[in-house]
């Protein structure tokens, strides 16, 4: 019912909605450019092979054809957008400076979860935006905007520029505001346990998972960070975890391209994100390829999980 009402209205342009909400014009233009990249990627996913291409990314991981295509699409947009000074991504091994005078630098994972493409599960694009061309020494708390696009049965964008979280849905080629203010509630209902393999080395993580099972929490885990976080934001509660192990304390997920933007979105929706010791938003960025463990979701559930896990 609500959806019908939204699409029957004359859709306001995304740019106008962002400006009305108080986004600075240059940032609003950049967010529209990023949303346009998401729209193009959603089209490319349908026609691009789901296979690997034999090359590796900055992290030594094998690239899928769609990792490469999504990177090309985003790069083209970042190079033409006049407000972008520099960008880097999970698929690049350096900071690409395009304009010394550009206002923002942009850090993205062009296609998170690409190993799920061949089984036709949801994947996403994750983006964080900082002021200036130098991100080293800043923290995710310095981001001026963050968004993710999710390619599911529908293509959606969840975005923030520090004034709450909005969801847009792609409808016949145009972005329609589908939720004006995404907010978590106080419930503790769901859990998404990434890196369950850590249980063998971490009895504390194993005990936490057991307590969710005994407490009749509902498991919601897809193997893709974007749909898993989107589940928390849309249903209003839950926790997503990807802990480290004694041998690999920083685990898998990247601070700049994955955890930082997600932490900003979650905080803006009233939730929290921790590395097990401090907020992800307070972690100092020391390198483009920095990784971090993450516990993200409803604030009380994150606090409870972190307090029950050993540092
Ligand atoms: P990717 O950037 O190489 O796609 O990896 C990130 C993905 C996340 O979406 C997901 O939460 C995690 O990897 C799952 O990791 P694992 O396969 O180790 O369970
Ligand atoms: Mg990724």
Coordinates of N, CA, C and O in Angstrom, one line a residue, residues 61-225:
X61 N 43.0 -11.5 -4.2 CA 41.8 -12.3 -4.4 C 41.5 -12.4 -5.9 O 41.6 -11.3 -6.6
X62 N 41.0 -13.5 -6.3 CA 40.7 -13.7 -7.8 C 39.5 -12.8 -8.1 O 38.5 -12.8 -7.4
X63 N 39.6 -12.1 -9.3 CA 38.5 -11.2 -9.6 C 37.5 -11.9 -10.5 O 37.8 -12.7 -11.5
X64 N 36.2 -11.7 -10.3 CA 35.1 -12.1 -11.2 C 35.0 -11.0 -12.3 O 35.4 -9.9 -12.1
X65 N 34.5 -11.4 -13.4 CA 34.3 -10.5 -14.5 C 33.5 -9.3 -14.0 O 33.8 -8.1 -14.4
X66 N 32.5 -9.5 -13.1 CA 31.7 -8.4 -12.7 C 32.4 -7.5 -11.7 O 32.1 -6.3 -11.6
X67 N 33.4 -8.0 -11.0 CA 34.3 -7.1 -10.1 C 35.0 -6.1 -11.0 O 35.0 -4.9 -10.7
X68 N 35.5 -6.6 -12.1 CA 36.2 -5.7 -13.1 C 35.2 -4.7 -13.7 O 35.5 -3.5 -13.8
X69 N 34.1 -5.2 -14.1 CA 33.1 -4.3 -14.8 C 32.6 -3.2 -13.9 O 32.5 -2.1 -14.2
X70 N 32.3 -3.6 -12.6 CA 31.8 -2.7 -11.6 C 32.8 -1.6 -11.3 O 32.5 -0.4 -11.2
X71 N 34.1 -2.0 -11.3 CA 35.2 -1.1 -11.0 C 35.3 -0.1 -12.2 O 35.4 1.1 -12.0
X72 N 35.1 -0.6 -13.4 CA 35.2 0.3 -14.6 C 34.1 1.3 -14.6 O 34.3 2.5 -14.8
X73 N 32.9 0.9 -14.2 CA 31.7 1.8 -14.1 C 32.0 2.9 -13.1 O 31.8 4.1 -13.4
X74 N 32.4 2.5 -11.9 CA 32.6 3.5 -10.9 C 33.7 4.4 -11.2 O 33.6 5.6 -11.0
X75 N 34.8 3.9 -11.8 CA 35.9 4.7 -12.1 C 35.5 5.8 -13.2 O 35.9 7.0 -13.0
X76 N 34.7 5.4 -14.1 CA 34.3 6.3 -15.2 C 33.5 7.5 -14.5 O 33.7 8.7 -14.8
X77 N 32.6 7.2 -13.5 CA 31.9 8.2 -12.9 C 32.8 9.1 -12.0 O 32.6 10.3 -11.9
X78 N 33.7 8.4 -11.3 CA 34.6 9.2 -10.4 C 35.5 10.2 -11.2 O 35.8 11.3 -10.7
X79 N 35.9 9.7 -12.4 CA 36.8 10.6 -13.2 C 36.0 11.8 -13.8 O 36.6 12.8 -14.0
X80 N 34.7 11.6 -14.0 CA 34.0 12.8 -14.7 C 33.3 13.7 -13.6 O 33.0 14.8 -13.9
X81 N 33.1 13.2 -12.4 CA 32.4 14.0 -11.4 C 33.4 15.1 -11.0 O 34.4 14.8 -10.4
X82 N 33.1 16.4 -11.2 CA 34.0 17.5 -10.9 C 34.4 17.6 -9.4 O 35.3 18.3 -9.1
X83 N 33.6 17.0 -8.5 CA 33.8 17.2 -7.1 C 34.7 16.1 -6.5 O 35.0 16.1 -5.3
X84 N 35.1 15.1 -7.3 CA 36.0 14.0 -6.8 C 37.4 14.4 -7.1 O 37.8 14.6 -8.2
X85 N 38.2 14.4 -6.0 CA 39.6 14.6 -6.1 C 40.4 13.3 -6.3 O 41.4 13.3 -7.0
X86 N 40.0 12.3 -5.6 CA 40.7 11.0 -5.6 C 39.8 9.9 -5.2 O 38.7 10.1 -4.6
X87 N 40.2 8.7 -5.6 CA 39.4 7.5 -5.2 C 40.3 6.3 -5.1 O 41.4 6.3 -5.6
X88 N 39.8 5.3 -4.4 CA 40.5 4.0 -4.3 C 39.4 3.0 -4.0 O 38.3 3.3 -3.7
X89 N 39.8 1.7 -4.3 CA 38.8 0.7 -4.1 C 39.4 -0.6 -3.7 O 40.6 -0.8 -3.8
X90 N 38.5 -1.6 -3.4 CA 39.0 -2.9 -3.0 C 39.7 -3.6 -4.2 O 40.5 -4.5 -4.1
X91 N 39.4 -3.1 -5.4 CA 40.0 -3.7 -6.6 C 41.3 -3.0 -7.1 O 42.0 -3.5 -8.0
X92 N 41.6 -1.9 -6.4 CA 42.8 -1.1 -6.8 C 43.9 -1.2 -5.8 O 43.5 -1.4 -4.6
X93 N 45.1 -1.0 -6.2 CA 46.2 -1.1 -5.1 C 46.8 0.2 -4.8 O 47.8 0.3 -4.2
X94 N 46.1 1.3 -5.2 CA 46.7 2.7 -4.9 C 45.5 3.7 -4.9 O 44.4 3.4 -5.3
X95 N 45.9 4.9 -4.4 CA 44.9 6.0 -4.5 C 45.1 6.7 -5.8 O 46.2 7.0 -6.2
X96 N 44.0 6.8 -6.6 CA 44.0 7.4 -7.9 C 43.6 8.9 -7.7 O 42.5 9.2 -7.3
X97 N 44.6 9.8 -8.0 CA 44.3 11.2 -7.8 C 43.8 11.7 -9.2 O 44.6 11.6 -10.2
X98 N 42.6 12.3 -9.2 CA 42.1 12.8 -10.5 C 42.1 14.3 -10.6 O 42.1 14.9 -11.7
X99 N 42.0 14.9 -9.5 CA 42.0 16.4 -9.4 C 42.6 16.9 -8.1 O 42.1 16.5 -7.1
X100 N 43.6 17.7 -8.2 CA 44.2 18.2 -6.9 C 43.2 19.1 -6.2 O 43.2 19.1 -5.0
X101 N 42.3 19.7 -6.9 CA 41.4 20.7 -6.3 C 40.0 20.0 -6.0 O 39.1 20.7 -5.5
X102 N 39.9 18.7 -6.2 CA 38.6 18.1 -6.0 C 38.2 18.2 -4.5 O 39.1 18.2 -3.6
X103 N 36.9 18.2 -4.2 CA 36.5 18.5 -2.8 C 36.5 17.2 -2.0 O 36.7 17.2 -0.8
X104 N 36.1 16.0 -2.6 CA 36.0 14.8 -1.9 C 36.9 13.7 -2.4 O 37.2 13.7 -3.6
X105 N 37.2 12.7 -1.5 CA 37.7 11.5 -2.0 C 36.8 10.3 -1.7 O 36.0 10.4 -0.7
X106 N 36.8 9.3 -2.5 CA 35.7 8.3 -2.5 C 36.4 6.9 -2.4 O 37.3 6.6 -3.2
X107 N 35.9 6.1 -1.5 CA 36.5 4.7 -1.3 C 35.4 3.7 -1.4 O 34.4 3.8 -0.7
X108 N 35.6 2.7 -2.2 CA 34.4 1.8 -2.5 C 34.8 0.4 -2.7 O 36.0 0.1 -3.1
X109 N 33.9 -0.5 -2.4 CA 34.0 -1.9 -2.8 C 33.0 -2.0 -4.0 O 31.8 -2.0 -3.7
X110 N 33.4 -2.1 -5.2 CA 32.5 -2.0 -6.3 C 31.5 -3.1 -6.4 O 30.3 -2.9 -6.8
X111 N 31.9 -4.4 -6.0 CA 30.9 -5.5 -6.0 C 31.2 -6.4 -4.8 O 32.0 -7.4 -5.0
X112 N 30.7 -6.1 -3.7 CA 30.9 -6.9 -2.5 C 30.1 -8.2 -2.6 O 29.0 -8.2 -3.0
X113 N 30.8 -9.3 -2.3 CA 30.1 -10.6 -2.3 C 30.1 -11.2 -3.7 O 29.2 -12.0 -4.0
X114 N 31.1 -10.9 -4.5 CA 31.0 -11.4 -5.9 C 31.1 -12.9 -6.0 O 30.7 -13.5 -7.0
X115 N 31.5 -13.6 -5.0 CA 31.6 -15.1 -5.0 C 30.1 -15.6 -5.0 O 29.9 -16.8 -5.2
X116 N 29.2 -14.7 -4.7 CA 27.8 -15.2 -4.7 C 27.1 -15.0 -6.0 O 25.9 -15.4 -6.2
X117 N 27.8 -14.4 -7.0 CA 27.1 -14.2 -8.3 C 26.7 -15.4 -9.0 O 25.6 -15.5 -9.5
X118 N 27.6 -16.5 -9.0 CA 27.2 -17.7 -9.7 C 26.0 -18.5 -9.1 O 25.4 -19.3 -9.8
X119 N 25.7 -18.2 -7.8 CA 24.6 -18.8 -7.3 C 23.4 -17.9 -7.2 O 22.3 -18.2 -6.7
X120 N 23.5 -16.7 -7.9 CA 22.4 -15.8 -8.1 C 21.9 -15.2 -6.8 O 20.6 -15.1 -6.6
X121 N 22.7 -15.0 -5.8 CA 22.3 -14.4 -4.5 C 22.6 -12.9 -4.6 O 23.4 -12.4 -5.4
X122 N 22.0 -12.1 -3.6 CA 22.2 -10.7 -3.6 C 23.7 -10.3 -3.4 O 24.4 -10.9 -2.5
X123 N 24.1 -9.3 -4.1 CA 25.4 -8.7 -3.9 C 25.2 -7.2 -3.8 O 24.1 -6.7 -3.9
X124 N 26.4 -6.4 -3.5 CA 26.2 -5.0 -3.3 C 27.4 -4.2 -3.7 O 28.5 -4.7 -4.0
X125 N 27.2 -2.9 -3.6 CA 28.3 -1.9 -3.8 C 28.4 -1.1 -2.5 O 27.3 -0.6 -2.0
X126 N 29.5 -0.8 -1.9 CA 29.7 -0.1 -0.7 C 30.6 1.1 -0.9 O 31.6 0.9 -1.5
X127 N 30.2 2.3 -0.4 CA 31.0 3.5 -0.7 C 31.1 4.4 0.6 O 30.0 4.6 1.3
X128 N 32.2 4.9 0.8 CA 32.4 6.0 1.9 C 33.0 7.2 1.2 O 33.9 7.1 0.3
X129 N 32.6 8.4 1.7 CA 33.1 9.7 1.1 C 33.7 10.5 2.2 O 33.1 10.7 3.3
X130 N 34.9 11.0 2.0 CA 35.6 11.9 2.9 C 35.9 13.2 2.2 O 36.0 13.3 1.0
X131 N 36.2 14.2 3.1 CA 36.6 15.5 2.5 C 38.1 15.5 2.2 O 38.8 14.9 3.0
X132 N 38.5 16.1 1.1 CA 40.0 16.2 0.8 C 40.5 14.9 0.2 O 39.8 13.9 0.1
X133 N 41.7 14.9 -0.3 CA 42.3 13.8 -1.0 C 43.1 12.8 -0.1 O 43.5 11.8 -0.5
X134 N 43.2 13.2 1.2 CA 44.1 12.4 2.1 C 43.2 11.7 3.2 O 42.7 12.4 4.1
X135 N 43.1 10.4 3.1 CA 42.3 9.7 4.1 C 43.1 9.1 5.2 O 42.6 8.9 6.3
X136 N 44.4 8.9 4.9 CA 45.2 8.3 6.0 C 45.3 9.3 7.1 O 45.6 10.5 7.0
X137 N 45.1 8.8 8.3 CA 45.1 9.7 9.5 C 43.7 10.1 9.9 O 43.5 10.5 11.0
X138 N 42.7 10.0 9.0 CA 41.3 10.2 9.4 C 40.7 9.0 10.0 O 41.3 7.9 10.1
X139 N 39.4 9.1 10.4 CA 38.7 7.9 10.9 C 37.4 7.8 10.2 O 36.9 8.8 9.6
X140 N 36.7 6.7 10.2 CA 35.4 6.6 9.6 C 34.4 7.6 10.1 O 33.5 8.0 9.4
X141 N 34.7 8.1 11.3 CA 33.8 9.2 11.9 C 34.0 10.5 11.1 O 33.1 11.4 11.2
X142 N 35.0 10.6 10.3 CA 35.2 11.8 9.5 C 34.4 11.7 8.1 O 34.5 12.7 7.3
X143 N 33.8 10.6 7.8 CA 33.1 10.4 6.6 C 32.0 11.5 6.5 O 31.3 11.8 7.5
X144 N 31.8 12.1 5.3 CA 30.7 13.0 5.1 C 29.5 12.4 4.5 O 28.4 12.9 4.5
X145 N 29.7 11.2 3.9 CA 28.5 10.4 3.4 C 29.0 9.0 3.2 O 30.2 8.6 3.1
X146 N 28.0 8.1 3.2 CA 28.2 6.7 2.9 C 26.9 6.1 2.3 O 25.8 6.6 2.5
X147 N 27.1 5.1 1.5 CA 26.0 4.4 0.9 C 26.3 3.0 0.5 O 27.5 2.6 0.4
X148 N 25.3 2.2 0.4 CA 25.5 0.9 -0.3 C 24.3 0.7 -1.3 O 23.2 1.2 -1.0
X149 N 24.6 0.1 -2.4 CA 23.6 -0.4 -3.3 C 23.4 -1.9 -3.1 O 24.4 -2.6 -3.0
X150 N 22.2 -2.3 -3.2 CA 22.0 -3.8 -3.1 C 21.3 -4.2 -4.4 O 20.3 -3.7 -4.8
X151 N 21.9 -5.3 -5.0 CA 21.3 -5.8 -6.2 C 20.6 -7.1 -5.8 O 21.2 -8.2 -5.7
X152 N 19.3 -7.0 -5.5 CA 18.5 -8.1 -5.2 C 17.3 -8.3 -6.2 O 17.5 -7.8 -7.3
X153 N 16.2 -8.8 -5.8 CA 15.1 -8.8 -6.7 C 14.8 -7.3 -7.1 O 14.4 -7.1 -8.3
X154 N 15.0 -6.4 -6.2 CA 15.0 -5.0 -6.6 C 16.3 -4.4 -6.3 O 17.1 -4.9 -5.5
X155 N 16.7 -3.3 -7.0 CA 17.9 -2.6 -6.7 C 17.6 -1.4 -5.8 O 16.7 -0.6 -6.1
X156 N 18.3 -1.3 -4.6 CA 18.0 -0.3 -3.7 C 19.4 0.4 -3.3 O 20.4 -0.2 -3.5
X157 N 19.2 1.6 -2.8 CA 20.4 2.4 -2.3 C 20.0 2.8 -0.9 O 18.9 3.4 -0.7
X158 N 20.9 2.6 0.1 CA 20.7 3.1 1.4 C 21.8 4.1 1.6 O 23.0 3.8 1.4
X159 N 21.4 5.4 2.0 CA 22.5 6.4 2.0 C 22.3 7.3 3.2 O 21.2 7.5 3.8
X160 N 23.5 7.9 3.6 CA 23.5 8.9 4.7 C 24.5 10.0 4.3 O 25.5 9.7 3.7
X161 N 24.1 11.2 4.7 CA 25.2 12.3 4.7 C 25.2 12.9 6.1 O 25.5 14.1 6.3
X162 N 24.8 12.1 7.1 CA 24.9 12.6 8.5 C 23.6 13.1 9.0 O 23.5 13.7 10.1
X163 N 22.5 13.0 8.2 CA 21.1 13.5 8.6 C 20.2 12.3 8.6 O 19.1 12.4 8.0
X164 N 20.5 11.2 9.2 CA 19.7 10.0 9.2 C 20.0 9.2 7.9 O 20.9 9.5 7.2
X165 N 19.2 8.1 7.8 CA 19.4 7.2 6.7 C 18.2 7.1 5.8 O 17.0 7.0 6.3
X166 N 18.4 7.2 4.5 CA 17.3 7.1 3.5 C 17.5 5.9 2.6 O 18.6 5.6 2.2
X167 N 16.4 5.3 2.2 CA 16.4 4.3 1.2 C 15.7 4.7 -0.1 O 14.6 5.2 0.0
X168 N 16.4 4.5 -1.2 CA 15.8 4.7 -2.5 C 15.7 3.4 -3.3 O 16.6 2.5 -3.1
X169 N 14.7 3.3 -4.1 CA 14.5 2.1 -4.9 C 14.5 2.4 -6.3 O 13.8 3.4 -6.7
X170 N 15.2 1.7 -7.1 CA 15.2 1.9 -8.6 C 13.9 1.4 -9.2 O 13.5 0.2 -9.1
X171 N 13.2 2.4 -9.8 CA 11.9 2.0 -10.4 C 11.8 2.6 -11.8 O 11.8 3.8 -12.0
X172 N 11.8 1.7 -12.8 CA 11.8 2.0 -14.2 C 12.8 3.1 -14.5 O 12.6 4.1 -15.1
X173 N 14.1 2.8 -14.0 CA 15.2 3.6 -14.3 C 15.4 4.9 -13.5 O 16.4 5.6 -13.6
X174 N 14.4 5.1 -12.6 CA 14.5 6.3 -11.7 C 14.6 6.0 -10.3 O 14.0 4.9 -9.9
X175 N 15.2 6.8 -9.5 CA 15.3 6.5 -8.0 C 14.1 7.1 -7.3 O 13.9 8.3 -7.4
X176 N 13.4 6.2 -6.6 CA 12.2 6.7 -5.9 C 12.5 6.6 -4.4 O 13.1 5.5 -3.9
X177 N 12.2 7.6 -3.6 CA 12.4 7.5 -2.2 C 11.5 6.5 -1.6 O 10.3 6.7 -1.6
X178 N 12.0 5.3 -1.1 CA 11.1 4.3 -0.6 C 11.1 4.3 0.9 O 10.1 3.7 1.5
X179 N 12.0 4.8 1.6 CA 11.9 5.0 3.1 C 12.7 6.3 3.5 O 13.9 6.4 3.3
X180 N 12.0 7.2 4.0 CA 12.6 8.5 4.3 C 13.5 8.6 5.5 O 14.4 9.3 5.6
X181 N 13.2 7.7 6.5 CA 14.0 7.7 7.7 C 14.1 6.2 8.3 O 13.2 5.8 8.9
X182 N 15.2 5.6 8.0 CA 15.4 4.2 8.4 C 16.0 4.2 9.9 O 17.0 4.9 10.1
X183 N 15.2 3.6 10.8 CA 15.6 3.7 12.2 C 15.5 2.3 12.8 O 14.5 1.5 12.5
X184 N 16.5 1.9 13.7 CA 16.4 0.6 14.4 C 15.4 0.8 15.5 O 15.1 1.9 16.0
X185 N 14.9 -0.4 16.0 CA 14.1 -0.4 17.2 C 14.9 -1.1 18.4 O 16.1 -1.3 18.2
X186 N 14.3 -1.3 19.5 CA 15.0 -1.8 20.6 C 15.1 -3.4 20.7 O 15.7 -3.9 21.6
X187 N 14.5 -4.0 19.7 CA 14.4 -5.5 19.8 C 15.8 -6.2 19.6 O 16.7 -5.6 19.0
X188 N 15.9 -7.4 20.0 CA 17.1 -8.2 19.8 C 16.6 -9.5 19.2 O 16.3 -10.4 20.0
X189 N 16.5 -9.6 17.9 CA 15.8 -10.7 17.3 C 16.6 -11.6 16.4 O 16.4 -12.8 16.4
X190 N 17.5 -11.0 15.7 CA 18.2 -11.7 14.6 C 19.7 -11.8 14.9 O 20.3 -10.9 15.5
X191 N 20.4 -12.8 14.3 CA 21.9 -12.8 14.3 C 22.4 -13.3 13.0 O 21.8 -14.1 12.4
X192 N 23.5 -12.7 12.6 CA 24.2 -13.0 11.3 C 25.6 -13.3 11.6 O 26.4 -12.4 11.7
X193 N 26.0 -14.6 11.9 CA 27.3 -14.9 12.3 C 28.3 -15.2 11.2 O 28.4 -16.3 10.8
X194 N 29.0 -14.1 10.8 CA 30.1 -14.3 9.8 C 31.3 -15.1 10.5 O 31.4 -15.1 11.7
X195 N 32.1 -15.7 9.6 CA 33.3 -16.4 10.1 C 33.0 -17.3 11.2 O 33.7 -17.3 12.3
X196 N 32.0 -18.2 11.1 CA 31.8 -19.2 12.1 C 33.0 -20.2 12.3 O 33.1 -20.8 13.3
X197 N 33.8 -20.2 11.2 CA 35.1 -21.0 11.4 C 35.9 -20.6 12.6 O 36.7 -21.4 13.1
X198 N 35.7 -19.4 13.0 CA 36.5 -18.9 14.2 C 36.1 -19.6 15.5 O 36.8 -19.6 16.4
X199 N 34.9 -20.3 15.5 CA 34.5 -20.9 16.7 C 35.5 -21.9 17.2 O 35.6 -22.1 18.4
X200 N 36.2 -22.6 16.3 CA 37.2 -23.6 16.7 C 38.3 -23.0 17.6 O 38.8 -23.7 18.5
X201 N 38.6 -21.8 17.3 CA 39.7 -21.1 18.0 C 39.2 -20.2 19.1 O 40.0 -19.6 19.9
X202 N 37.9 -20.0 19.1 CA 37.3 -18.9 20.0 C 36.1 -19.5 20.7 O 35.0 -19.3 20.3
X203 N 36.3 -20.1 21.9 CA 35.2 -20.6 22.6 C 34.2 -19.5 23.0 O 33.0 -19.8 23.2
X204 N 34.7 -18.3 23.2 CA 33.8 -17.2 23.5 C 32.8 -16.9 22.4 O 31.7 -16.6 22.6
X205 N 33.3 -17.0 21.1 CA 32.4 -16.8 20.0 C 31.4 -17.9 19.9 O 30.2 -17.7 19.7
X206 N 31.9 -19.1 20.1 CA 31.0 -20.3 20.1 C 29.9 -20.2 21.1 O 28.7 -20.4 20.9
X207 N 30.3 -19.7 22.3 CA 29.4 -19.6 23.4 C 28.3 -18.5 23.1 O 27.1 -18.7 23.4
X208 N 28.8 -17.4 22.5 CA 27.8 -16.4 22.1 C 26.8 -16.9 21.1 O 25.6 -16.6 21.2
X209 N 27.3 -17.6 20.1 CA 26.4 -18.2 19.1 C 25.4 -19.2 19.8 O 24.2 -19.1 19.5
X210 N 25.9 -20.0 20.6 CA 25.0 -20.9 21.4 C 23.9 -20.2 22.1 O 22.8 -20.6 22.2
X211 N 24.3 -19.1 22.7 CA 23.3 -18.3 23.5 C 22.2 -17.7 22.6 O 21.1 -17.6 23.0
X212 N 22.6 -17.4 21.4 CA 21.6 -16.9 20.4 C 20.6 -18.0 20.1 O 19.4 -17.8 20.0
X213 N 21.2 -19.2 19.9 CA 20.3 -20.4 19.5 C 19.4 -20.7 20.7 O 18.2 -20.8 20.5
X214 N 20.0 -20.8 21.9 CA 19.2 -21.1 23.1 C 18.1 -20.0 23.3 O 17.0 -20.2 23.8
X215 N 18.5 -18.7 23.0 CA 17.6 -17.6 23.3 C 16.5 -17.5 22.2 O 15.8 -16.5 22.2
X216 N 16.5 -18.4 21.2 CA 15.5 -18.4 20.1 C 15.6 -17.2 19.2 O 14.6 -16.7 18.8
X217 N 16.9 -16.7 19.0 CA 17.1 -15.7 18.0 C 16.9 -16.3 16.7 O 17.1 -17.5 16.5
X218 N 16.6 -15.5 15.7 CA 16.4 -16.0 14.3 C 17.7 -15.8 13.5 O 18.2 -14.7 13.5
X219 N 18.2 -16.9 12.9 CA 19.4 -16.7 12.0 C 19.0 -16.1 10.7 O 18.1 -16.6 10.0
X220 N 19.7 -15.0 10.3 CA 19.6 -14.5 9.0 C 21.0 -14.2 8.5 O 21.6 -13.2 8.9
X221 N 21.5 -15.1 7.6 CA 22.8 -14.9 7.1 C 22.9 -15.3 5.7 O 22.5 -16.5 5.3
X222 N 23.4 -14.4 4.8 CA 23.4 -14.7 3.4 C 24.8 -15.0 2.8 O 24.9 -15.5 1.7
X223 N 25.8 -14.6 3.5 CA 27.2 -14.7 3.0 C 27.6 -13.4 2.3 O 28.7 -13.3 1.8
X224 N 26.7 -12.4 2.2 CA 27.0 -11.1 1.6 C 26.8 -10.1 2.7 O 25.7 -10.0 3.3
X225 N 27.8 -9.2 2.9 CA 27.6 -8.2 4.0 C 26.5 -7.2 3.7 O 25.8 -6.8 4.6

